[in-house]
Amino acid sequence: MVLMSTRPGVITEIVEVPLPEERWAVRRDSPQLLEVARYVSNRIADEVRKAQLAEQEGGYS
């Protein structure tokens, strides 16, 4: 999974997803799935906070 920043075209991280290719076989409450989802959600929240701070400070430089 490729995570991108709020700035266009900037890749911040490539996240390995340790789940089988048959994703339909993974339960939605699987600890592995929840761990990946939580991690990605936290990274997205970090990017949103950075963007909000940059906007308050007058935009990106």
CHARMM-style PDB file with segment names, atoms N, HN, CA, C and O in Angstrom:
ATOM      1  N   MET     1       0.859  -1.145   0.000  1.00  0.00      PROA
ATOM      2  CA  MET     1       0.000   0.000   0.000  1.00  0.00      PROA
ATOM      3  C   MET     1       0.915   1.220   0.000  1.00  0.00      PROA
ATOM      4  O   MET     1       1.881   1.292   0.760  1.00  0.00      PROA
ATOM      5  N   VAL     2       0.594   2.163  -0.858  1.00  0.00      PROA
ATOM      6  HN  VAL     2      -0.191   2.104  -1.475  1.00  0.00      PROA
ATOM      7  CA  VAL     2       1.396   3.373  -0.969  1.00  0.00      PROA
ATOM      8  C   VAL     2       0.652   4.517  -0.292  1.00  0.00      PROA
ATOM      9  O   VAL     2      -0.496   4.811  -0.626  1.00  0.00      PROA
ATOM     10  N   LEU     3       1.320   5.156   0.664  1.00  0.00      PROA
ATOM     11  HN  LEU     3       2.252   4.917   0.935  1.00  0.00      PROA
ATOM     12  CA  LEU     3       0.734   6.306   1.352  1.00  0.00      PROA
ATOM     13  C   LEU     3       1.349   7.568   0.769  1.00  0.00      PROA
ATOM     14  O   LEU     3       2.562   7.661   0.577  1.00  0.00      PROA
ATOM     15  N   MET     4       0.490   8.529   0.495  1.00  0.00      PROA
ATOM     16  HN  MET     4      -0.495   8.454   0.651  1.00  0.00      PROA
ATOM     17  CA  MET     4       0.959   9.778  -0.094  1.00  0.00      PROA
ATOM     18  C   MET     4       0.673  10.940   0.842  1.00  0.00      PROA
ATOM     19  O   MET     4      -0.219  10.877   1.688  1.00  0.00      PROA
ATOM     20  N   SER     5       1.442  11.995   0.672  1.00  0.00      PROA
ATOM     21  HN  SER     5       2.166  12.046  -0.016  1.00  0.00      PROA
ATOM     22  CA  SER     5       1.240  13.179   1.502  1.00  0.00      PROA
ATOM     23  C   SER     5       0.121  14.026   0.917  1.00  0.00      PROA
ATOM     24  O   SER     5      -0.429  13.718  -0.140  1.00  0.00      PROA
ATOM     25  N   THR     6      -0.199  15.087   1.619  1.00  0.00      PROA
ATOM     26  HN  THR     6       0.247  15.338   2.478  1.00  0.00      PROA
ATOM     27  CA  THR     6      -1.216  16.006   1.118  1.00  0.00      PROA
ATOM     28  C   THR     6      -0.675  16.823  -0.045  1.00  0.00      PROA
ATOM     29  O   THR     6      -1.446  17.403  -0.811  1.00  0.00      PROA
ATOM     30  N   ARG     7       0.625  16.871  -0.179  1.00  0.00      PROA
ATOM     31  HN  ARG     7       1.251  16.401   0.443  1.00  0.00      PROA
ATOM     32  CA  ARG     7       1.237  17.559  -1.315  1.00  0.00      PROA
ATOM     33  C   ARG     7       1.178  16.635  -2.519  1.00  0.00      PROA
ATOM     34  O   ARG     7       1.451  15.442  -2.384  1.00  0.00      PROA
ATOM     35  N   PRO     8       0.836  17.141  -3.671  1.00  0.00      PROA
ATOM     36  CA  PRO     8       0.681  16.297  -4.860  1.00  0.00      PROA
ATOM     37  C   PRO     8       1.954  15.529  -5.226  1.00  0.00      PROA
ATOM     38  O   PRO     8       3.050  16.091  -5.259  1.00  0.00      PROA
ATOM     39  N   GLY     9       1.785  14.257  -5.494  1.00  0.00      PROA
ATOM     40  HN  GLY     9       0.896  13.801  -5.467  1.00  0.00      PROA
ATOM     41  CA  GLY     9       2.868  13.433  -6.010  1.00  0.00      PROA
ATOM     42  C   GLY     9       3.948  13.024  -5.035  1.00  0.00      PROA
ATOM     43  O   GLY     9       4.994  12.532  -5.460  1.00  0.00      PROA
ATOM     44  N   VAL    10       3.736  13.209  -3.741  1.00  0.00      PROA
ATOM     45  HN  VAL    10       2.887  13.608  -3.396  1.00  0.00      PROA
ATOM     46  CA  VAL    10       4.763  12.867  -2.756  1.00  0.00      PROA
ATOM     47  C   VAL    10       4.373  11.584  -2.023  1.00  0.00      PROA
ATOM     48  O   VAL    10       3.371  11.542  -1.309  1.00  0.00      PROA
ATOM     49  N   ILE    11       5.179  10.546  -2.211  1.00  0.00      PROA
ATOM     50  HN  ILE    11       5.993  10.581  -2.790  1.00  0.00      PROA
ATOM     51  CA  ILE    11       4.962   9.283  -1.502  1.00  0.00      PROA
ATOM     52  C   ILE    11       5.665   9.382  -0.158  1.00  0.00      PROA
ATOM     53  O   ILE    11       6.859   9.675  -0.097  1.00  0.00      PROA
ATOM     54  N   THR    12       4.929   9.138   0.916  1.00  0.00      PROA
ATOM     55  HN  THR    12       3.959   8.900   0.867  1.00  0.00      PROA
ATOM     56  CA  THR    12       5.529   9.216   2.247  1.00  0.00      PROA
ATOM     57  C   THR    12       5.998   7.863   2.755  1.00  0.00      PROA
ATOM     58  O   THR    12       6.941   7.775   3.541  1.00  0.00      PROA
ATOM     59  N   GLU    13       5.326   6.801   2.297  1.00  0.00      PROA
ATOM     60  HN  GLU    13       4.559   6.872   1.658  1.00  0.00      PROA
ATOM     61  CA  GLU    13       5.664   5.485   2.838  1.00  0.00      PROA
ATOM     62  C   GLU    13       5.025   4.391   1.985  1.00  0.00      PROA
ATOM     63  O   GLU    13       3.956   4.570   1.403  1.00  0.00      PROA
ATOM     64  N   ILE    14       5.711   3.263   1.932  1.00  0.00      PROA
ATOM     65  HN  ILE    14       6.580   3.118   2.406  1.00  0.00      PROA
ATOM     66  CA  ILE    14       5.134   2.066   1.322  1.00  0.00      PROA
ATOM     67  C   ILE    14       4.922   1.076   2.456  1.00  0.00      PROA
ATOM     68  O   ILE    14       5.871   0.682   3.134  1.00  0.00      PROA
ATOM     69  N   VAL    15       3.681   0.679   2.657  1.00  0.00      PROA
ATOM     70  HN  VAL    15       2.910   0.999   2.106  1.00  0.00      PROA
ATOM     71  CA  VAL    15       3.308  -0.196   3.773  1.00  0.00      PROA
ATOM     72  C   VAL    15       3.072  -1.607   3.242  1.00  0.00      PROA
ATOM     73  O   VAL    15       2.259  -1.818   2.343  1.00  0.00      PROA
ATOM     74  N   GLU    16       3.783  -2.552   3.802  1.00  0.00      PROA
ATOM     75  HN  GLU    16       4.444  -2.381   4.533  1.00  0.00      PROA
ATOM     76  CA  GLU    16       3.551  -3.953   3.460  1.00  0.00      PROA
ATOM     77  C   GLU    16       2.266  -4.403   4.151  1.00  0.00      PROA
ATOM     78  O   GLU    16       2.047  -4.106   5.326  1.00  0.00      PROA
ATOM     79  N   VAL    17       1.436  -5.107   3.427  1.00  0.00      PROA
ATOM     80  HN  VAL    17       1.613  -5.347   2.473  1.00  0.00      PROA
ATOM     81  CA  VAL    17       0.181  -5.603   3.984  1.00  0.00      PROA
ATOM     82  C   VAL    17       0.316  -7.116   4.137  1.00  0.00      PROA
ATOM     83  O   VAL    17       0.245  -7.848   3.150  1.00  0.00      PROA
ATOM     84  N   PRO    18       0.512  -7.590   5.378  1.00  0.00      PROA
ATOM     85  CA  PRO    18       0.778  -9.012   5.616  1.00  0.00      PROA
ATOM     86  C   PRO    18      -0.487  -9.875   5.632  1.00  0.00      PROA
ATOM     87  O   PRO    18      -0.727 -10.641   6.564  1.00  0.00      PROA
ATOM     88  N   LEU    19      -1.277  -9.728   4.585  1.00  0.00      PROA
ATOM     89  HN  LEU    19      -1.082  -9.105   3.827  1.00  0.00      PROA
ATOM     90  CA  LEU    19      -2.517 -10.487   4.489  1.00  0.00      PROA
ATOM     91  C   LEU    19      -2.478 -11.303   3.203  1.00  0.00      PROA
ATOM     92  O   LEU    19      -1.780 -10.937   2.258  1.00  0.00      PROA
ATOM     93  N   PRO    20      -3.213 -12.392   3.159  1.00  0.00      PROA
ATOM     94  CA  PRO    20      -3.217 -13.209   1.944  1.00  0.00      PROA
ATOM     95  C   PRO    20      -3.807 -12.439   0.762  1.00  0.00      PROA
ATOM     96  O   PRO    20      -4.575 -11.494   0.939  1.00  0.00      PROA
ATOM     97  N   GLU    21      -3.433 -12.864  -0.446  1.00  0.00      PROA
ATOM     98  HN  GLU    21      -2.809 -13.632  -0.590  1.00  0.00      PROA
ATOM     99  CA  GLU    21      -3.971 -12.202  -1.639  1.00  0.00      PROA
ATOM    100  C   GLU    21      -5.479 -12.351  -1.724  1.00  0.00      PROA
ATOM    101  O   GLU    21      -6.162 -11.486  -2.272  1.00  0.00      PROA
ATOM    102  N   GLU    22      -5.997 -13.436  -1.186  1.00  0.00      PROA
ATOM    103  HN  GLU    22      -5.442 -14.139  -0.740  1.00  0.00      PROA
ATOM    104  CA  GLU    22      -7.445 -13.652  -1.169  1.00  0.00      PROA
ATOM    105  C   GLU    22      -8.037 -12.848  -0.015  1.00  0.00      PROA
ATOM    106  O   GLU    22      -8.420 -13.413   1.010  1.00  0.00      PROA
ATOM    107  N   ARG    23      -8.109 -11.542  -0.183  1.00  0.00      PROA
ATOM    108  HN  ARG    23      -7.798 -11.084  -1.016  1.00  0.00      PROA
ATOM    109  CA  ARG    23      -8.554 -10.657   0.898  1.00  0.00      PROA
ATOM    110  C   ARG    23      -9.966 -10.975   1.361  1.00  0.00      PROA
ATOM    111  O   ARG    23     -10.319 -10.703   2.508  1.00  0.00      PROA
ATOM    112  N   TRP    24     -10.769 -11.544   0.487  1.00  0.00      PROA
ATOM    113  HN  TRP    24     -10.482 -11.765  -0.446  1.00  0.00      PROA
ATOM    114  CA  TRP    24     -12.134 -11.902   0.877  1.00  0.00      PROA
ATOM    115  C   TRP    24     -12.122 -12.944   1.985  1.00  0.00      PROA
ATOM    116  O   TRP    24     -13.103 -13.085   2.714  1.00  0.00      PROA
ATOM    117  N   ALA    25     -11.010 -13.679   2.117  1.00  0.00      PROA
ATOM    118  HN  ALA    25     -10.213 -13.564   1.524  1.00  0.00      PROA
ATOM    119  CA  ALA    25     -10.916 -14.727   3.128  1.00  0.00      PROA
ATOM    120  C   ALA    25     -10.534 -14.178   4.504  1.00  0.00      PROA
ATOM    121  O   ALA    25     -10.534 -14.916   5.489  1.00  0.00      PROA
ATOM    122  N   VAL    26     -10.212 -12.898   4.573  1.00  0.00      PROA
ATOM    123  HN  VAL    26     -10.212 -12.298   3.773  1.00  0.00      PROA
ATOM    124  CA  VAL    26      -9.792 -12.287   5.838  1.00  0.00      PROA
ATOM    125  C   VAL    26     -11.012 -11.693   6.531  1.00  0.00      PROA
ATOM    126  O   VAL    26     -11.756 -10.903   5.948  1.00  0.00      PROA
ATOM    127  N   ARG    27     -11.199 -12.084   7.769  1.00  0.00      PROA
ATOM    128  HN  ARG    27     -10.595 -12.726   8.242  1.00  0.00      PROA
ATOM    129  CA  ARG    27     -12.316 -11.525   8.541  1.00  0.00      PROA
ATOM    130  C   ARG    27     -12.056 -10.055   8.838  1.00  0.00      PROA
ATOM    131  O   ARG    27     -10.914  -9.641   9.035  1.00  0.00      PROA
ATOM    132  N   ARG    28     -13.115  -9.284   8.866  1.00  0.00      PROA
ATOM    133  HN  ARG    28     -14.043  -9.620   8.706  1.00  0.00      PROA
ATOM    134  CA  ARG    28     -12.970  -7.844   9.129  1.00  0.00      PROA
ATOM    135  C   ARG    28     -12.484  -7.551  10.544  1.00  0.00      PROA
ATOM    136  O   ARG    28     -11.990  -6.457  10.815  1.00  0.00      PROA
ATOM    137  N   ASP    29     -12.619  -8.509  11.440  1.00  0.00      PROA
ATOM    138  HN  ASP    29     -13.021  -9.398  11.220  1.00  0.00      PROA
ATOM    139  CA  ASP    29     -12.127  -8.299  12.804  1.00  0.00      PROA
ATOM    140  C   ASP    29     -10.799  -9.015  13.034  1.00  0.00      PROA
ATOM    141  O   ASP    29     -10.395  -9.224  14.178  1.00  0.00      PROA
ATOM    142  N   SER    30     -10.124  -9.391  11.957  1.00  0.00      PROA
ATOM    143  HN  SER    30     -10.452  -9.222  11.028  1.00  0.00      PROA
ATOM    144  CA  SER    30      -8.814 -10.033  12.049  1.00  0.00      PROA
ATOM    145  C   SER    30      -7.816  -9.072  12.702  1.00  0.00      PROA
ATOM    146  O   SER    30      -7.746  -7.907  12.312  1.00  0.00      PROA
ATOM    147  N   PRO    31      -7.046  -9.537  13.685  1.00  0.00      PROA
ATOM    148  CA  PRO    31      -6.059  -8.660  14.325  1.00  0.00      PROA
ATOM    149  C   PRO    31      -5.068  -8.056  13.321  1.00  0.00      PROA
ATOM    150  O   PRO    31      -4.678  -6.896  13.456  1.00  0.00      PROA
ATOM    151  N   GLN    32      -4.663  -8.837  12.320  1.00  0.00      PROA
ATOM    152  HN  GLN    32      -4.980  -9.779  12.210  1.00  0.00      PROA
ATOM    153  CA  GLN    32      -3.731  -8.314  11.312  1.00  0.00      PROA
ATOM    154  C   GLN    32      -4.363  -7.181  10.518  1.00  0.00      PROA
ATOM    155  O   GLN    32      -3.738  -6.143  10.300  1.00  0.00      PROA
ATOM    156  N   LEU    33      -5.588  -7.380  10.093  1.00  0.00      PROA
ATOM    157  HN  LEU    33      -6.096  -8.223  10.270  1.00  0.00      PROA
ATOM    158  CA  LEU    33      -6.284  -6.350   9.326  1.00  0.00      PROA
ATOM    159  C   LEU    33      -6.488  -5.099  10.174  1.00  0.00      PROA
ATOM    160  O   LEU    33      -6.274  -3.985   9.694  1.00  0.00      PROA
ATOM    161  N   LEU    34      -6.892  -5.269  11.407  1.00  0.00      PROA
ATOM    162  HN  LEU    34      -7.066  -6.174  11.796  1.00  0.00      PROA
ATOM    163  CA  LEU    34      -7.115  -4.122  12.291  1.00  0.00      PROA
ATOM    164  C   LEU    34      -5.818  -3.364  12.553  1.00  0.00      PROA
ATOM    165  O   LEU    34      -5.825  -2.136  12.639  1.00  0.00      PROA
ATOM    166  N   GLU    35      -4.713  -4.081  12.682  1.00  0.00      PROA
ATOM    167  HN  GLU    35      -4.707  -5.079  12.613  1.00  0.00      PROA
ATOM    168  CA  GLU    35      -3.419  -3.434  12.913  1.00  0.00      PROA
ATOM    169  C   GLU    35      -3.020  -2.571  11.710  1.00  0.00      PROA
ATOM    170  O   GLU    35      -2.595  -1.427  11.876  1.00  0.00      PROA
ATOM    171  N   VAL    36      -3.157  -3.119  10.509  1.00  0.00      PROA
ATOM    172  HN  VAL    36      -3.501  -4.048  10.374  1.00  0.00      PROA
ATOM    173  CA  VAL    36      -2.826  -2.356   9.303  1.00  0.00      PROA
ATOM    174  C   VAL    36      -3.755  -1.149   9.173  1.00  0.00      PROA
ATOM    175  O   VAL    36      -3.298  -0.044   8.883  1.00  0.00      PROA
ATOM    176  N   ALA    37      -5.043  -1.352   9.384  1.00  0.00      PROA
ATOM    177  HN  ALA    37      -5.415  -2.250   9.619  1.00  0.00      PROA
ATOM    178  CA  ALA    37      -6.015  -0.261   9.268  1.00  0.00      PROA
ATOM    179  C   ALA    37      -5.727   0.845  10.281  1.00  0.00      PROA
ATOM    180  O   ALA    37      -5.804   2.027   9.948  1.00  0.00      PROA
ATOM    181  N   ARG    38      -5.398   0.469  11.500  1.00  0.00      PROA
ATOM    182  HN  ARG    38      -5.335  -0.492  11.771  1.00  0.00      PROA
ATOM    183  CA  ARG    38      -5.088   1.458  12.541  1.00  0.00      PROA
ATOM    184  C   ARG    38      -3.821   2.243  12.170  1.00  0.00      PROA
ATOM    185  O   ARG    38      -3.775   3.465  12.312  1.00  0.00      PROA
ATOM    186  N   TYR    39      -2.808   1.534  11.701  1.00  0.00      PROA
ATOM    187  HN  TYR    39      -2.845   0.542  11.586  1.00  0.00      PROA
ATOM    188  CA  TYR    39      -1.556   2.187  11.323  1.00  0.00      PROA
ATOM    189  C   TYR    39      -1.789   3.198  10.196  1.00  0.00      PROA
ATOM    190  O   TYR    39      -1.355   4.347  10.282  1.00  0.00      PROA
ATOM    191  N   VAL    40      -2.474   2.758   9.144  1.00  0.00      PROA
ATOM    192  HN  VAL    40      -2.826   1.825   9.074  1.00  0.00      PROA
ATOM    193  CA  VAL    40      -2.733   3.633   8.002  1.00  0.00      PROA
ATOM    194  C   VAL    40      -3.605   4.818   8.423  1.00  0.00      PROA
ATOM    195  O   VAL    40      -3.360   5.948   8.001  1.00  0.00      PROA
ATOM    196  N   SER    41      -4.604   4.568   9.238  1.00  0.00      PROA
ATOM    197  HN  SER    41      -4.803   3.650   9.581  1.00  0.00      PROA
ATOM    198  CA  SER    41      -5.472   5.638   9.722  1.00  0.00      PROA
ATOM    199  C   SER    41      -4.671   6.681  10.503  1.00  0.00      PROA
ATOM    200  O   SER    41      -4.896   7.881  10.345  1.00  0.00      PROA
ATOM    201  N   ASN    42      -3.749   6.235  11.335  1.00  0.00      PROA
ATOM    202  HN  ASN    42      -3.566   5.260  11.463  1.00  0.00      PROA
ATOM    203  CA  ASN    42      -2.906   7.159  12.098  1.00  0.00      PROA
ATOM    204  C   ASN    42      -2.008   7.984  11.186  1.00  0.00      PROA
ATOM    205  O   ASN    42      -1.825   9.180  11.416  1.00  0.00      PROA
ATOM    206  N   ARG    43      -1.445   7.362  10.152  1.00  0.00      PROA
ATOM    207  HN  ARG    43      -1.594   6.391   9.965  1.00  0.00      PROA
ATOM    208  CA  ARG    43      -0.585   8.093   9.210  1.00  0.00      PROA
ATOM    209  C   ARG    43      -1.401   9.144   8.453  1.00  0.00      PROA
ATOM    210  O   ARG    43      -0.925  10.257   8.229  1.00  0.00      PROA
ATOM    211  N   ILE    44      -2.618   8.794   8.062  1.00  0.00      PROA
ATOM    212  HN  ILE    44      -3.004   7.889   8.243  1.00  0.00      PROA
ATOM    213  CA  ILE    44      -3.481   9.755   7.369  1.00  0.00      PROA
ATOM    214  C   ILE    44      -3.814  10.919   8.300  1.00  0.00      PROA
ATOM    215  O   ILE    44      -3.786  12.078   7.885  1.00  0.00      PROA
ATOM    216  N   ALA    45      -4.127  10.610   9.552  1.00  0.00      PROA
ATOM    217  HN  ALA    45      -4.149   9.669   9.889  1.00  0.00      PROA
ATOM    218  CA  ALA    45      -4.428  11.667  10.527  1.00  0.00      PROA
ATOM    219  C   ALA    45      -3.225  12.589  10.707  1.00  0.00      PROA
ATOM    220  O   ALA    45      -3.394  13.802  10.835  1.00  0.00      PROA
ATOM    221  N   ASP    46      -2.016  12.032  10.720  1.00  0.00      PROA
ATOM    222  HN  ASP    46      -1.878  11.047  10.616  1.00  0.00      PROA
ATOM    223  CA  ASP    46      -0.803  12.852  10.822  1.00  0.00      PROA
ATOM    224  C   ASP    46      -0.693  13.813   9.641  1.00  0.00      PROA
ATOM    225  O   ASP    46      -0.371  14.988   9.818  1.00  0.00      PROA
ATOM    226  N   GLU    47      -0.961  13.311   8.440  1.00  0.00      PROA
ATOM    227  HN  GLU    47      -1.223  12.356   8.296  1.00  0.00      PROA
ATOM    228  CA  GLU    47      -0.889  14.155   7.244  1.00  0.00      PROA
ATOM    229  C   GLU    47      -1.943  15.264   7.282  1.00  0.00      PROA
ATOM    230  O   GLU    47      -1.674  16.395   6.878  1.00  0.00      PROA
ATOM    231  N   VAL    48      -3.124  14.940   7.763  1.00  0.00      PROA
ATOM    232  HN  VAL    48      -3.343  14.021   8.092  1.00  0.00      PROA
ATOM    233  CA  VAL    48      -4.183  15.948   7.870  1.00  0.00      PROA
ATOM    234  C   VAL    48      -3.761  17.040   8.845  1.00  0.00      PROA
ATOM    235  O   VAL    48      -3.945  18.225   8.569  1.00  0.00      PROA
ATOM    236  N   ARG    49      -3.194  16.647   9.985  1.00  0.00      PROA
ATOM    237  HN  ARG    49      -3.044  15.684  10.210  1.00  0.00      PROA
ATOM    238  CA  ARG    49      -2.726  17.641  10.962  1.00  0.00      PROA
ATOM    239  C   ARG    49      -1.643  18.537  10.358  1.00  0.00      PROA
ATOM    240  O   ARG    49      -1.661  19.751  10.558  1.00  0.00      PROA
ATOM    241  N   LYS    50      -0.705  17.947   9.624  1.00  0.00      PROA
ATOM    242  HN  LYS    50      -0.690  16.960   9.462  1.00  0.00      PROA
ATOM    243  CA  LYS    50       0.350  18.736   8.982  1.00  0.00      PROA
ATOM    244  C   LYS    50      -0.246  19.735   7.994  1.00  0.00      PROA
ATOM    245  O   LYS    50       0.168  20.894   7.950  1.00  0.00      PROA
ATOM    246  N   ALA    51      -1.208  19.287   7.211  1.00  0.00      PROA
ATOM    247  HN  ALA    51      -1.544  18.345   7.247  1.00  0.00      PROA
ATOM    248  CA  ALA    51      -1.838  20.164   6.220  1.00  0.00      PROA
ATOM    249  C   ALA    51      -2.591  21.301   6.902  1.00  0.00      PROA
ATOM    250  O   ALA    51      -2.533  22.446   6.451  1.00  0.00      PROA
ATOM    251  N   GLN    52      -3.291  20.991   7.979  1.00  0.00      PROA
ATOM    252  HN  GLN    52      -3.338  20.061   8.345  1.00  0.00      PROA
ATOM    253  CA  GLN    52      -4.032  22.028   8.702  1.00  0.00      PROA
ATOM    254  C   GLN    52      -3.076  23.051   9.302  1.00  0.00      PROA
ATOM    255  O   GLN    52      -3.342  24.252   9.254  1.00  0.00      PROA
ATOM    256  N   LEU    53      -1.972  22.586   9.864  1.00  0.00      PROA
ATOM    257  HN  LEU    53      -1.756  21.610   9.903  1.00  0.00      PROA
ATOM    258  CA  LEU    53      -0.979  23.488  10.441  1.00  0.00      PROA
ATOM    259  C   LEU    53      -0.361  24.363   9.351  1.00  0.00      PROA
ATOM    260  O   LEU    53      -0.198  25.569   9.536  1.00  0.00      PROA
ATOM    261  N   ALA    54      -0.022  23.760   8.230  1.00  0.00      PROA
ATOM    262  HN  ALA    54      -0.154  22.780   8.079  1.00  0.00      PROA
ATOM    263  CA  ALA    54       0.557  24.528   7.123  1.00  0.00      PROA
ATOM    264  C   ALA    54      -0.422  25.588   6.630  1.00  0.00      PROA
ATOM    265  O   ALA    54      -0.024  26.710   6.318  1.00  0.00      PROA
ATOM    266  N   GLU    55      -1.691  25.233   6.562  1.00  0.00      PROA
ATOM    267  HN  GLU    55      -2.014  24.321   6.815  1.00  0.00      PROA
ATOM    268  CA  GLU    55      -2.705  26.190   6.116  1.00  0.00      PROA
ATOM    269  C   GLU    55      -2.819  27.356   7.090  1.00  0.00      PROA
ATOM    270  O   GLU    55      -2.949  28.506   6.670  1.00  0.00      PROA
ATOM    271  N   GLN    56      -2.772  27.066   8.384  1.00  0.00      PROA
ATOM    272  HN  GLN    56      -2.666  26.132   8.725  1.00  0.00      PROA
ATOM    273  CA  GLN    56      -2.859  28.119   9.401  1.00  0.00      PROA
ATOM    274  C   GLN    56      -1.649  29.043   9.338  1.00  0.00      PROA
ATOM    275  O   GLN    56      -1.744  30.233   9.641  1.00  0.00      PROA
ATOM    276  N   GLU    57      -0.508  28.476   8.939  1.00  0.00      PROA
ATOM    277  HN  GLU    57      -0.431  27.509   8.693  1.00  0.00      PROA
ATOM    278  CA  GLU    57       0.728  29.261   8.885  1.00  0.00      PROA
ATOM    279  C   GLU    57       0.925  29.940   7.532  1.00  0.00      PROA
ATOM    280  O   GLU    57       1.985  30.509   7.269  1.00  0.00      PROA
ATOM    281  N   GLY    58      -0.077  29.880   6.687  1.00  0.00      PROA
ATOM    282  HN  GLY    58      -0.938  29.418   6.900  1.00  0.00      PROA
ATOM    283  CA  GLY    58       0.018  30.580   5.415  1.00  0.00      PROA
ATOM    284  C   GLY    58       0.303  29.705   4.216  1.00  0.00      PROA
ATOM    285  O   GLY    58       0.641  30.210   3.145  1.00  0.00      PROA
ATOM    286  N   GLY    59       0.173  28.412   4.377  1.00  0.00      PROA
ATOM    287  HN  GLY    59      -0.101  28.002   5.247  1.00  0.00      PROA
ATOM    288  CA  GLY    59       0.367  27.509   3.234  1.00  0.00      PROA
ATOM    289  C   GLY    59       1.730  26.854   3.229  1.00  0.00      PROA
ATOM    290  O   GLY    59       2.574  27.115   4.087  1.00  0.00      PROA
ATOM    291  N   TYR    60       1.926  25.997   2.241  1.00  0.00      PROA
ATOM    292  HN  TYR    60       1.241  25.785   1.544  1.00  0.00      PROA
ATOM    293  CA  TYR    60       3.204  25.295   2.099  1.00  0.00      PROA
ATOM    294  C   TYR    60       4.246  26.232   1.538  1.00  0.00      PROA
ATOM    295  O   TYR    60       3.939  27.147   0.774  1.00  0.00      PROA
ATOM    296  N   SER    61       5.476  25.990   1.927  1.00  0.00      PROA
ATOM    297  HN  SER    61       5.725  25.247   2.547  1.00  0.00      PROA
ATOM    298  CA  SER    61       6.563  26.814   1.370  1.00  0.00      PROA
ATOM    299  C   SER    61       7.378  26.013   0.397  1.00  0.00      PROA
ATOM    300  OT1 SER    61       8.337  26.528  -0.177  1.00  0.00      PROA
TER     301      SER     61
END
